[in-house]
Coordinates of N, CA and C in Angstrom, one line a residue:
X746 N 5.1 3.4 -19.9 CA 5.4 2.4 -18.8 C 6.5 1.5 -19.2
X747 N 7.3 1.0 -18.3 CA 8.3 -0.1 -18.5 C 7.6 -1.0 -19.0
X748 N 8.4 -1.6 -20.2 CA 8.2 -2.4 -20.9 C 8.3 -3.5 -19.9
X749 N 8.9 -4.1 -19.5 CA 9.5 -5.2 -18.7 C 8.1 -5.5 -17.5
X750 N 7.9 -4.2 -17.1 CA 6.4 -4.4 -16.4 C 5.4 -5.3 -17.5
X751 N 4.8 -4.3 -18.2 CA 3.9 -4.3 -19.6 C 3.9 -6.2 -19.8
X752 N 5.5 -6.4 -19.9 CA 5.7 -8.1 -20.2 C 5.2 -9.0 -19.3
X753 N 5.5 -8.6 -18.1 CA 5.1 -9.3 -16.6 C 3.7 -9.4 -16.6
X754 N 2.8 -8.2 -17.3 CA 1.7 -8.3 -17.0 C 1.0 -9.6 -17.9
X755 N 1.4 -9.2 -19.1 CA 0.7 -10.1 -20.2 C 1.1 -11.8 -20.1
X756 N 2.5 -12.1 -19.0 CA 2.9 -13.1 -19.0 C 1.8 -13.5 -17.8
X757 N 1.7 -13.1 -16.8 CA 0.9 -13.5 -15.9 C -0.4 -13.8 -16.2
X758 N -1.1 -13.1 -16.8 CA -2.8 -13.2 -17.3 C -2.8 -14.3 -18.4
X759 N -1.5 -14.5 -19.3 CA -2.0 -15.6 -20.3 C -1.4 -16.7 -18.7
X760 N -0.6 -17.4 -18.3 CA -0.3 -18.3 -17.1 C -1.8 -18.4 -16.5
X761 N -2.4 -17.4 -15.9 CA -3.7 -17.7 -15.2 C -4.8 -18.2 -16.2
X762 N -5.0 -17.5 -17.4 CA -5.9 -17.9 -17.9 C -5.7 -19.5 -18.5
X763 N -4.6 -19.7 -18.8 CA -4.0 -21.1 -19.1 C -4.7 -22.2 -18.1
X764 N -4.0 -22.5 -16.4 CA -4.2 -23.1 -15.5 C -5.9 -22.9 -15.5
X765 N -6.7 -22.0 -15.7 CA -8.2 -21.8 -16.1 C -8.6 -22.5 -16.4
X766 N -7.9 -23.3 -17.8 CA -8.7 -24.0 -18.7 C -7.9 -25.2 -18.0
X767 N -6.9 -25.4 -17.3 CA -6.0 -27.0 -17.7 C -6.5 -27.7 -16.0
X768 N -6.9 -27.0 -15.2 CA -7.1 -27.5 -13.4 C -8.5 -27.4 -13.7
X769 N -9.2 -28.4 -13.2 CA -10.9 -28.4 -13.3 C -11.1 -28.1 -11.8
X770 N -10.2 -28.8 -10.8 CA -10.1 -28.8 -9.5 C -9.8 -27.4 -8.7
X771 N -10.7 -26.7 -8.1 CA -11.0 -25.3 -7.8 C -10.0 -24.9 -6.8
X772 N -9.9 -25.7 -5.8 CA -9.0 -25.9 -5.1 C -7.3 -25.6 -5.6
X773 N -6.9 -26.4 -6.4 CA -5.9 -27.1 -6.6 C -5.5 -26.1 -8.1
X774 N -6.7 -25.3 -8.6 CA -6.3 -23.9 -9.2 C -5.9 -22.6 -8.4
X775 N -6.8 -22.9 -7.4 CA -6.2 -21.1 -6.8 C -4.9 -21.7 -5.8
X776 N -4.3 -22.8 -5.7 CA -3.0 -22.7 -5.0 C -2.1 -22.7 -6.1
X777 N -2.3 -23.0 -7.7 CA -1.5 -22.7 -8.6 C -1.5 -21.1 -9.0
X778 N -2.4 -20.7 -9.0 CA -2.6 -19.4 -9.4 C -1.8 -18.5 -8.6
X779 N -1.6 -18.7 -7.1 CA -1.1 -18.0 -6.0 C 0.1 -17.6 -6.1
X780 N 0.7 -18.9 -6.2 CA 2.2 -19.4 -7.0 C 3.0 -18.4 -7.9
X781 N 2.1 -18.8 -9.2 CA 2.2 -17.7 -10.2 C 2.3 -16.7 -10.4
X782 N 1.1 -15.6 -9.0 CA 1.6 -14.5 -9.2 C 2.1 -13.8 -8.5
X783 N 2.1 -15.4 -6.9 CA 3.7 -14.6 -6.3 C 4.7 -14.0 -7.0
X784 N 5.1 -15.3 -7.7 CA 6.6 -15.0 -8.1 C 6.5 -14.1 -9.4
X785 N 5.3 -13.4 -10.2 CA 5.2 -12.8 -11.1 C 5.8 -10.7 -10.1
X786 N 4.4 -10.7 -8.9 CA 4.7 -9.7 -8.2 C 6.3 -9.7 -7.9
X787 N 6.7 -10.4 -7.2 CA 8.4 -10.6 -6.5 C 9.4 -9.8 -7.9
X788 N 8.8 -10.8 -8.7 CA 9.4 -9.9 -10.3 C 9.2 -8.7 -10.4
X789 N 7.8 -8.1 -10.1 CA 7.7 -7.1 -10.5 C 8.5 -5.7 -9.7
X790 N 8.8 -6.3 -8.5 CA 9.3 -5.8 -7.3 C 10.5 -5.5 -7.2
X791 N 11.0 -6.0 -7.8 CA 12.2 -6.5 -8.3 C 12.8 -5.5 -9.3
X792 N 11.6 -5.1 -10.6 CA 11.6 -4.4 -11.9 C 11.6 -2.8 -11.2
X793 N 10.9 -2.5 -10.0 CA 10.7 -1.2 -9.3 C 11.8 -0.9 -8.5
X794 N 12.3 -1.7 -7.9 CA 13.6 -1.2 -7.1 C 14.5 -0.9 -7.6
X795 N 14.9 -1.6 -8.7 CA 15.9 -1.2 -9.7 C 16.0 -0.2 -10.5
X796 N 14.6 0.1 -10.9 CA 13.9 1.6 -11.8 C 14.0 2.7 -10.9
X797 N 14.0 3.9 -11.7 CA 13.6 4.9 -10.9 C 12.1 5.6 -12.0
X798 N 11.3 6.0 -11.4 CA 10.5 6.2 -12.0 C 10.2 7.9 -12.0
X799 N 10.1 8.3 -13.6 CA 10.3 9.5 -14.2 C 10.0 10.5 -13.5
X800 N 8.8 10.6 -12.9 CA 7.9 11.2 -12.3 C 6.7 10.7 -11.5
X801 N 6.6 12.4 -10.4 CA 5.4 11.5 -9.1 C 4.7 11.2 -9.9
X802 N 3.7 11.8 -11.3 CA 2.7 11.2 -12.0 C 2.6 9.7 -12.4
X803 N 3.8 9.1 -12.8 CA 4.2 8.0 -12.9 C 4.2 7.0 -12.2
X804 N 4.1 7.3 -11.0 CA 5.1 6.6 -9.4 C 3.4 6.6 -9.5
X805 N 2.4 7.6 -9.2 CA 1.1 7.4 -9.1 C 0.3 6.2 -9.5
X806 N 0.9 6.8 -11.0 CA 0.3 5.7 -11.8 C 0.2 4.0 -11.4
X807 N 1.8 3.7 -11.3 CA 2.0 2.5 -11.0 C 1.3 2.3 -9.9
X808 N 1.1 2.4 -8.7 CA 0.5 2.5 -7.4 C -0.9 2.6 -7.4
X809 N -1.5 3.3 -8.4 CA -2.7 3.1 -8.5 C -3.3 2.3 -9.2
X810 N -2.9 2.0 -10.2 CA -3.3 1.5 -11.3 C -2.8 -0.1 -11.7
X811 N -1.3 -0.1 -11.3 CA -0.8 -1.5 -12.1 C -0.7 -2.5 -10.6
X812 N 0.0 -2.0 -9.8 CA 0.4 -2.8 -8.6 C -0.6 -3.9 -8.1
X813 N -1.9 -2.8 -7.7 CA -3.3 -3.4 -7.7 C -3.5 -4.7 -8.1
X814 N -3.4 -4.4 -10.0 CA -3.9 -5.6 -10.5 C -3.1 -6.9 -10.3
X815 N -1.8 -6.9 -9.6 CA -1.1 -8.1 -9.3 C -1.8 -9.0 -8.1
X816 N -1.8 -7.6 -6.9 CA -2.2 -8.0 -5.8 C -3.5 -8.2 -5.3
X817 N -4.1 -8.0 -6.1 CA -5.6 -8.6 -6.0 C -6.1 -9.7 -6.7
X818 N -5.2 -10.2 -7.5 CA -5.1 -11.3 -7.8 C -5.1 -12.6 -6.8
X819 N -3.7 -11.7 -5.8 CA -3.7 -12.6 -5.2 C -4.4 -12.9 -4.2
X820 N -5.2 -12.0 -3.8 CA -6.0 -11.4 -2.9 C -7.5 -12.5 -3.1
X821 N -7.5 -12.6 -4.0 CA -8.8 -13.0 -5.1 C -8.6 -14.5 -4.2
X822 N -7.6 -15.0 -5.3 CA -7.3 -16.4 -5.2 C -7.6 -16.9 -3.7
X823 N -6.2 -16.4 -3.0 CA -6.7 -16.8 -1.6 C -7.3 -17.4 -1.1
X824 N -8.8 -15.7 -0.9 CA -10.2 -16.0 -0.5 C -10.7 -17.1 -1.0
X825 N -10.6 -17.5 -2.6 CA -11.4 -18.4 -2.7 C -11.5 -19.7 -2.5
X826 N -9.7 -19.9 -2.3 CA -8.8 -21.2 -1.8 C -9.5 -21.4 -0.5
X827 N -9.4 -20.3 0.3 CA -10.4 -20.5 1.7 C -11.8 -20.7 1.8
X828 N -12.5 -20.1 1.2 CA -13.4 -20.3 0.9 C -14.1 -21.4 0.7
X829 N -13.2 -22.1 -0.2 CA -14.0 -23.5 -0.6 C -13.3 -24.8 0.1
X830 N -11.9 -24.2 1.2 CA -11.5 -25.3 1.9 C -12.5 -25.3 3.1
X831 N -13.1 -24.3 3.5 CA -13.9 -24.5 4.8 C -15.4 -24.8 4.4
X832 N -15.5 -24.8 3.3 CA -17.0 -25.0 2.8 C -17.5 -26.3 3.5
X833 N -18.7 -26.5 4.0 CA -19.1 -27.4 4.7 C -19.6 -28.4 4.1
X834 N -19.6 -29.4 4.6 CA -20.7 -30.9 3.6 C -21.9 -30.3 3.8
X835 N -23.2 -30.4 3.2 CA -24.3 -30.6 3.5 C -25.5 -30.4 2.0
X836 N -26.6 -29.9 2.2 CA -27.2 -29.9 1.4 C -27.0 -28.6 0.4
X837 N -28.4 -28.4 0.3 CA -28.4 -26.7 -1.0 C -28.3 -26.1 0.1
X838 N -29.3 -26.1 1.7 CA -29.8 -25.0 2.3 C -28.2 -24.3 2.9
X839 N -27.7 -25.4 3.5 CA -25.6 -25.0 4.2 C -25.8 -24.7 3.3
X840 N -25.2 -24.6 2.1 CA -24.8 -24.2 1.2 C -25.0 -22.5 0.9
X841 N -26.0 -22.1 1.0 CA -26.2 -21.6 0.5 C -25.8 -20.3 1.5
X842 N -26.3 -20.6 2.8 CA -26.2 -20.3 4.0 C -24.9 -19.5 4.2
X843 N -23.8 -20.7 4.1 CA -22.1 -20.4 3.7 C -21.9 -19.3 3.1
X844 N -22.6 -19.3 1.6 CA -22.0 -18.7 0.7 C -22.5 -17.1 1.1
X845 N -23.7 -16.9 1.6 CA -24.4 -15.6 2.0 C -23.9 -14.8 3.2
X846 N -23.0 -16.3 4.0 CA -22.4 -15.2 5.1 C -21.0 -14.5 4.6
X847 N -20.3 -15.3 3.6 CA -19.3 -14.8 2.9 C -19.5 -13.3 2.3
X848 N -20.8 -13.2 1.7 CA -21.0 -12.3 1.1 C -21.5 -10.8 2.3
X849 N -21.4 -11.3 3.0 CA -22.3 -10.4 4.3 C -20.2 -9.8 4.9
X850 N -19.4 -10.8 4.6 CA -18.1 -9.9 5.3 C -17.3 -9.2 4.4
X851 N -17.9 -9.2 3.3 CA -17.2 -8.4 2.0 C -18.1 -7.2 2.6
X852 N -19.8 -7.4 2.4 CA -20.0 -6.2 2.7 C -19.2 -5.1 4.3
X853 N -18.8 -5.9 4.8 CA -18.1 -5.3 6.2 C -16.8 -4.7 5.6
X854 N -16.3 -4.6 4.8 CA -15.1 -4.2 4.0 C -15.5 -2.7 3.7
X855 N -16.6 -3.0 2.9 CA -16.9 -1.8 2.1 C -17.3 -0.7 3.0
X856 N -18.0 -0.9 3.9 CA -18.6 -0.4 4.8 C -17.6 0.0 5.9
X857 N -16.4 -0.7 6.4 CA -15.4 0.2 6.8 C -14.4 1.0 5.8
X858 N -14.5 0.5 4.8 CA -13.4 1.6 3.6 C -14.7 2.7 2.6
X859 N -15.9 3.0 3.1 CA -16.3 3.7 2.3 C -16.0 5.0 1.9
X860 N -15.2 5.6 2.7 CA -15.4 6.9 2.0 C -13.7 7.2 1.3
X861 N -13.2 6.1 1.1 CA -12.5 5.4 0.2 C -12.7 4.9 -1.3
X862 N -13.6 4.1 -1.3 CA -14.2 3.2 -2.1 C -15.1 4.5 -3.3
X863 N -15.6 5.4 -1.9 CA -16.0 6.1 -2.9 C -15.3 7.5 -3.7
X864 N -14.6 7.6 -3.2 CA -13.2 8.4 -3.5 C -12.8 7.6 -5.0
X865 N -12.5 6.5 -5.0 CA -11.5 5.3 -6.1 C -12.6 5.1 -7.1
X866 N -13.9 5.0 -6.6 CA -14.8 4.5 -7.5 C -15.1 5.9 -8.7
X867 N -15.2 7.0 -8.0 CA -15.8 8.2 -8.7 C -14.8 9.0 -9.3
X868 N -13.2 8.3 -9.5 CA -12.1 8.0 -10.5 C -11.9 9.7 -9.8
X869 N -11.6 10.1 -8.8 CA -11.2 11.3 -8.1 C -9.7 10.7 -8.3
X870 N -8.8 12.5 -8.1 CA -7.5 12.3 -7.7 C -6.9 13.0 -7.2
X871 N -7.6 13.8 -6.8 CA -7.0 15.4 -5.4 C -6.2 15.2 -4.4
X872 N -6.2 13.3 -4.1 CA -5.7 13.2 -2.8 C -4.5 12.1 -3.0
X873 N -4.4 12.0 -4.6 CA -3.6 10.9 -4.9 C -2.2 11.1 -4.9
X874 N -1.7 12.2 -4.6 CA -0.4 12.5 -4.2 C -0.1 12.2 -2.5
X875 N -1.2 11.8 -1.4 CA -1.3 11.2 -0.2 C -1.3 9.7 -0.7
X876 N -2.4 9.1 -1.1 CA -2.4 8.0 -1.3 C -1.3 7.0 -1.7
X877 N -0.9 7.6 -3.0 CA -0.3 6.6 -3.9 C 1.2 7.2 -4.0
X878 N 1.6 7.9 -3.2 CA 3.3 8.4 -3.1 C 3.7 7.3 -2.2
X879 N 5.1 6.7 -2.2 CA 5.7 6.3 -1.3 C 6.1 7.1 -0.4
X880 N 5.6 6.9 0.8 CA 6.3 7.9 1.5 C 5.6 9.2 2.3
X881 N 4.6 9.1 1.7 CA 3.6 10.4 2.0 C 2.5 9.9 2.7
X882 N 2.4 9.3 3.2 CA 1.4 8.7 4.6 C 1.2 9.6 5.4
X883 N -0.2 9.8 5.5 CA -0.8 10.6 6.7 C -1.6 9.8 7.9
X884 N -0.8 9.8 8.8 CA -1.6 9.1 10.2 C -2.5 9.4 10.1
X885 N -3.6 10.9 9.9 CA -4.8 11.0 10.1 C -5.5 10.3 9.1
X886 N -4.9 9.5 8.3 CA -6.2 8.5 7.2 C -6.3 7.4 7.9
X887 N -6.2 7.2 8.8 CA -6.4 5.7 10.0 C -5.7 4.7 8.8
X888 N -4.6 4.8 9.2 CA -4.1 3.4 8.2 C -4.4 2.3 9.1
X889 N -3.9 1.5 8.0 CA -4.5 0.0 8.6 C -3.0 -0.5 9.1
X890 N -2.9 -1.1 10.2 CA -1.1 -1.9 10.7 C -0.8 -2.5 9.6
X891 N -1.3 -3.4 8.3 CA -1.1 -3.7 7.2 C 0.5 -2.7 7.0
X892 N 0.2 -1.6 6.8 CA 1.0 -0.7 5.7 C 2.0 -0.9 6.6
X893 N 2.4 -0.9 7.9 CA 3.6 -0.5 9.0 C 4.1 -1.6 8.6
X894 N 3.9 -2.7 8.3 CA 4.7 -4.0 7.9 C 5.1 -4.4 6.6
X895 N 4.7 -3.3 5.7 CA 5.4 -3.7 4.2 C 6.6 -3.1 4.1
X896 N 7.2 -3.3 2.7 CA 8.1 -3.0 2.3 C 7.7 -1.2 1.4
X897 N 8.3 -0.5 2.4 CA 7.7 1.3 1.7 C 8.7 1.4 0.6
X898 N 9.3 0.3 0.1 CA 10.2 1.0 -1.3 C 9.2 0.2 -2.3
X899 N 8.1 -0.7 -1.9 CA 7.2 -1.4 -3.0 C 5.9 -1.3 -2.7
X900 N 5.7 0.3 -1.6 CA 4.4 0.1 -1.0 C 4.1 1.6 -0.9
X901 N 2.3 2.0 -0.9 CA 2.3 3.2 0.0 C 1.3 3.0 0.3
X902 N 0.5 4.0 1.0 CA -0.5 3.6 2.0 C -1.7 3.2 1.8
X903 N -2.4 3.2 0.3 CA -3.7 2.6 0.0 C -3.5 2.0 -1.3
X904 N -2.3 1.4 -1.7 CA -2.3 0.4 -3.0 C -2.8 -0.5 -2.8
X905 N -2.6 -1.3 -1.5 CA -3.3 -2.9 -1.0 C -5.2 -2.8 -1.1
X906 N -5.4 -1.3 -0.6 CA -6.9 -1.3 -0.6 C -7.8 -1.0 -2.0
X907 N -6.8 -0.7 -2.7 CA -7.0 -0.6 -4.1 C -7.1 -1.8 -4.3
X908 N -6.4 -3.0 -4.3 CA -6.0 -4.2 -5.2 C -7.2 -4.9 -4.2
X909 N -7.7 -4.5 -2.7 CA -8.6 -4.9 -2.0 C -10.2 -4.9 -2.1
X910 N -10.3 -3.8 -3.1 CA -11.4 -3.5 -3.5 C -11.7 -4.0 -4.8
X911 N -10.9 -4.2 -5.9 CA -10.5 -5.0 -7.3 C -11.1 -6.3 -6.8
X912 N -10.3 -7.4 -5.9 CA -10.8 -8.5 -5.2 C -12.2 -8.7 -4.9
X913 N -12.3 -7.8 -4.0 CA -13.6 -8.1 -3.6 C -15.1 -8.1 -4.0
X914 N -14.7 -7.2 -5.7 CA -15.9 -7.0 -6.6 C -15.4 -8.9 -7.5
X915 N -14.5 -8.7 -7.4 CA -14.8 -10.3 -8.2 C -15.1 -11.7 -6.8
X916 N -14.8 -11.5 -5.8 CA -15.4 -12.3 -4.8 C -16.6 -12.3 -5.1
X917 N -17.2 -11.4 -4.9 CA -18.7 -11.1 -4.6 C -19.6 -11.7 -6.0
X918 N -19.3 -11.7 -7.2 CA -19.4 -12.2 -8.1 C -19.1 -14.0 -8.1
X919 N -18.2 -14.0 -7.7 CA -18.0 -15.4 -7.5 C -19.0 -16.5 -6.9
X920 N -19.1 -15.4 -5.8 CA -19.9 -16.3 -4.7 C -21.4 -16.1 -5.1
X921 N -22.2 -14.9 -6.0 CA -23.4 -15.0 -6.4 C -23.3 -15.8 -7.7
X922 N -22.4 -16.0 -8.2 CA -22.8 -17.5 -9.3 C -22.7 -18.7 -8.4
X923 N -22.1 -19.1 -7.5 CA -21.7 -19.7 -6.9 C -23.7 -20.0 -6.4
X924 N -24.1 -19.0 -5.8 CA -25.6 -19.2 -5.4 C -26.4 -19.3 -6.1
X925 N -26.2 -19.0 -7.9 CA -27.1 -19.4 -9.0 C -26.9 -20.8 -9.0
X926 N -25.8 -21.2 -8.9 CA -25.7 -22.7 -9.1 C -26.2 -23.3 -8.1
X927 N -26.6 -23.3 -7.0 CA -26.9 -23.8 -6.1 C -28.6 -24.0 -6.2
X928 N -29.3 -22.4 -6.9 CA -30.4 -22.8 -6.9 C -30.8 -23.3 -8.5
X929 N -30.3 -23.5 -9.5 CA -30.3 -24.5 -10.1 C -30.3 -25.4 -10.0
X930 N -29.4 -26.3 -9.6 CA -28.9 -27.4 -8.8 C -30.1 -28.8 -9.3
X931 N -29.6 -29.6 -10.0 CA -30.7 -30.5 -9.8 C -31.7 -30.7 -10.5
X932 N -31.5 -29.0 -11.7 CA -33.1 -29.4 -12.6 C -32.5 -29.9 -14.1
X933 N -33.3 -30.0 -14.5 CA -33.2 -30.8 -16.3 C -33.7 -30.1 -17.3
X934 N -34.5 -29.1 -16.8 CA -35.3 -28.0 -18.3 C -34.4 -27.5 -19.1
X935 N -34.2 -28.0 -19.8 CA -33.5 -27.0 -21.0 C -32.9 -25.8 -21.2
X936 N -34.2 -25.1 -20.6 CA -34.2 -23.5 -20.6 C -33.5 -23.1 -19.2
X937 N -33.0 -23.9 -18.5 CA -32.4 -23.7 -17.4 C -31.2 -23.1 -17.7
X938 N -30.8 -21.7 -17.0 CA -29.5 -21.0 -17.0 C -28.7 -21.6 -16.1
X939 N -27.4 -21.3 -16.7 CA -26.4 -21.6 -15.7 C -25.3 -20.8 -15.8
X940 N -24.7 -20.4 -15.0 CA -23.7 -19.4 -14.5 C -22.2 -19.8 -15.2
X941 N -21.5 -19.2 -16.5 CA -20.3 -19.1 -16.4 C -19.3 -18.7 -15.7
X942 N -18.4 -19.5 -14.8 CA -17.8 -18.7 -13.8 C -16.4 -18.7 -14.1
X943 N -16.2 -18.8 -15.4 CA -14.6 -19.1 -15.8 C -13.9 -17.6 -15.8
X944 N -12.7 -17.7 -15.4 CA -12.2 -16.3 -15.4 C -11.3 -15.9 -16.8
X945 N -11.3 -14.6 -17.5 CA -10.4 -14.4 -18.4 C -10.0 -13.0 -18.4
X946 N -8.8 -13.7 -18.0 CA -7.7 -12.4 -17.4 C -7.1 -11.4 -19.1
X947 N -7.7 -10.2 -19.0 CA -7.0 -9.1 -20.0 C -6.4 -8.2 -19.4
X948 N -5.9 -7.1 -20.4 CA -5.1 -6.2 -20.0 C -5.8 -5.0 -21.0
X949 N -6.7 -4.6 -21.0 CA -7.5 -3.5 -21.5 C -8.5 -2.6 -20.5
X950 N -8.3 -3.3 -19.6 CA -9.1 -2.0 -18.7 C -8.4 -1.9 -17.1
X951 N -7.2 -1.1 -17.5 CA -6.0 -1.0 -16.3 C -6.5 -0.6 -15.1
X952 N -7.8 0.1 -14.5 CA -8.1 0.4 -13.1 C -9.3 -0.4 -12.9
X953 N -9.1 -1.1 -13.8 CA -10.3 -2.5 -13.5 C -9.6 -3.7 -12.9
X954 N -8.4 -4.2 -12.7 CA -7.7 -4.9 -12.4 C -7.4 -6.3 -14.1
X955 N -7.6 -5.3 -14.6 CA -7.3 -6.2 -15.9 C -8.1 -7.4 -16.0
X956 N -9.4 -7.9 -15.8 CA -10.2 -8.9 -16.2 C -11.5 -8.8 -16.4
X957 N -11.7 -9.8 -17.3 CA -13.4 -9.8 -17.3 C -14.0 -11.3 -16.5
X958 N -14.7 -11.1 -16.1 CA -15.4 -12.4 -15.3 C -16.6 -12.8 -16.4
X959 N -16.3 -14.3 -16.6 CA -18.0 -14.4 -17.5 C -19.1 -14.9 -16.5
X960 N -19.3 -13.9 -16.4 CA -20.8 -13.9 -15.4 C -22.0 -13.8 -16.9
X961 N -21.8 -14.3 -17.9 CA -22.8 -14.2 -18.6 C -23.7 -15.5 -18.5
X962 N -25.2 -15.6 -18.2 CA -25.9 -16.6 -18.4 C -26.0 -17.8 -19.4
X963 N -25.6 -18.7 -19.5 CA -25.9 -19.3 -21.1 C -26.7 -20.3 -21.1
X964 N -27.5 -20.8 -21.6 CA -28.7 -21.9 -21.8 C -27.8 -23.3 -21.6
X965 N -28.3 -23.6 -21.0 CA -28.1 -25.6 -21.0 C -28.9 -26.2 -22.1

């Protein structure tokens, strides 16, 4: 892989995980984060138009595998920037209410991209010379108007739903600590768990979108 990519990557994930630890304000992290890996992607876009890359194996790769992890980043952030701007005043019960209908339109994602999802998830690639080629779009995969409006020299027809499905397993995560905390909320026992929800962005598991979430419990 281009090195110059490879650099982009590791520059971007140490920047996020940085703003991690330094913004407490949830808010006011995911419009930094956004920022960051606009102009990280724009880079990276930048690094591709200029390249030509070796082979379709290659060209796959990047499109399956790396592109993703930028854009679901940003994909990520977004949501959650929205998310928590429309969040409502009120008690545990809103609260909680919010968070479960959030989680009820991710499932509507999956449920219109399934026999996608399960294509991507069961690490298939029979069809990845349609998917992940620039240029090889097939009308009969119902694309989404999404793809008719990008740029096809930095796009092809299911990298976004790649980087869409990356996202939305860490939404979904989000928003169920997000409801641990809620039903915590208030108590004093000791033995009380509480939800780590800090994110730490790596670069060791490339069709994972490069992160681990600490969803691990830890004692108060």
């Amino acid at each position: 892989m281009n090195q110059k990519i490879i650099n982009l990557q590791t520059d971007l994930n140490e920047q996020l995980n940085f703003i991690d630890l330094e913004i407490d304000n949830e808010i006011k992290r995911c419009e930094k984060a956004i920022e960051i890996t606009l102009k990280a992607k724009e880079n990276l876009k930048n690094v591709v138009i200029k390249s030509q890359f070796k082979s379709q194996d290659e060209e796959i790769y990047f499109f399956k595998e790396i592109k993703p992890q930028f854009t679901s980043k940003i994909i990520y952030y977004n949501s959650i920037l929205k998310i928590e701007m429309k969040k409502p005043n009120g008690g545990n019960r809103i609260l909680k209410k919010y968070y479960n209908n959030e989680l009820i339109k991710l499932k509507s994602f999956f449920d219109n991209e399934l026999e996608f999802y399960k294509y991507f998830r069961s690490g298939n690639n029979y069809l990845d010379y349609k998917y992940f080629l620039r240029g090889k779009f097939d009308v009969k995969l119902a694309l989404s108007s999404y793809y008719f409006e990008t740029d096809t020299n930095f796009s092809t027809s299911h990298d976004y739903k790649v980087a869409k499905i990356l996202a939305n397993d860490l939404i979904q995560l989000y928003l169920e600590n997000k409801l641990i905390m809620i039903e915590n909320k208030g108590t004093t026992e000791k033995s009380q768990r509480q939800p780590n929800i800090k994110m730490m962005w790596t670069g060791s598991e490339p069709a994972r979108n490069l992160l681990t979430l600490g969803t691990s419990l830890n004692t108060v």
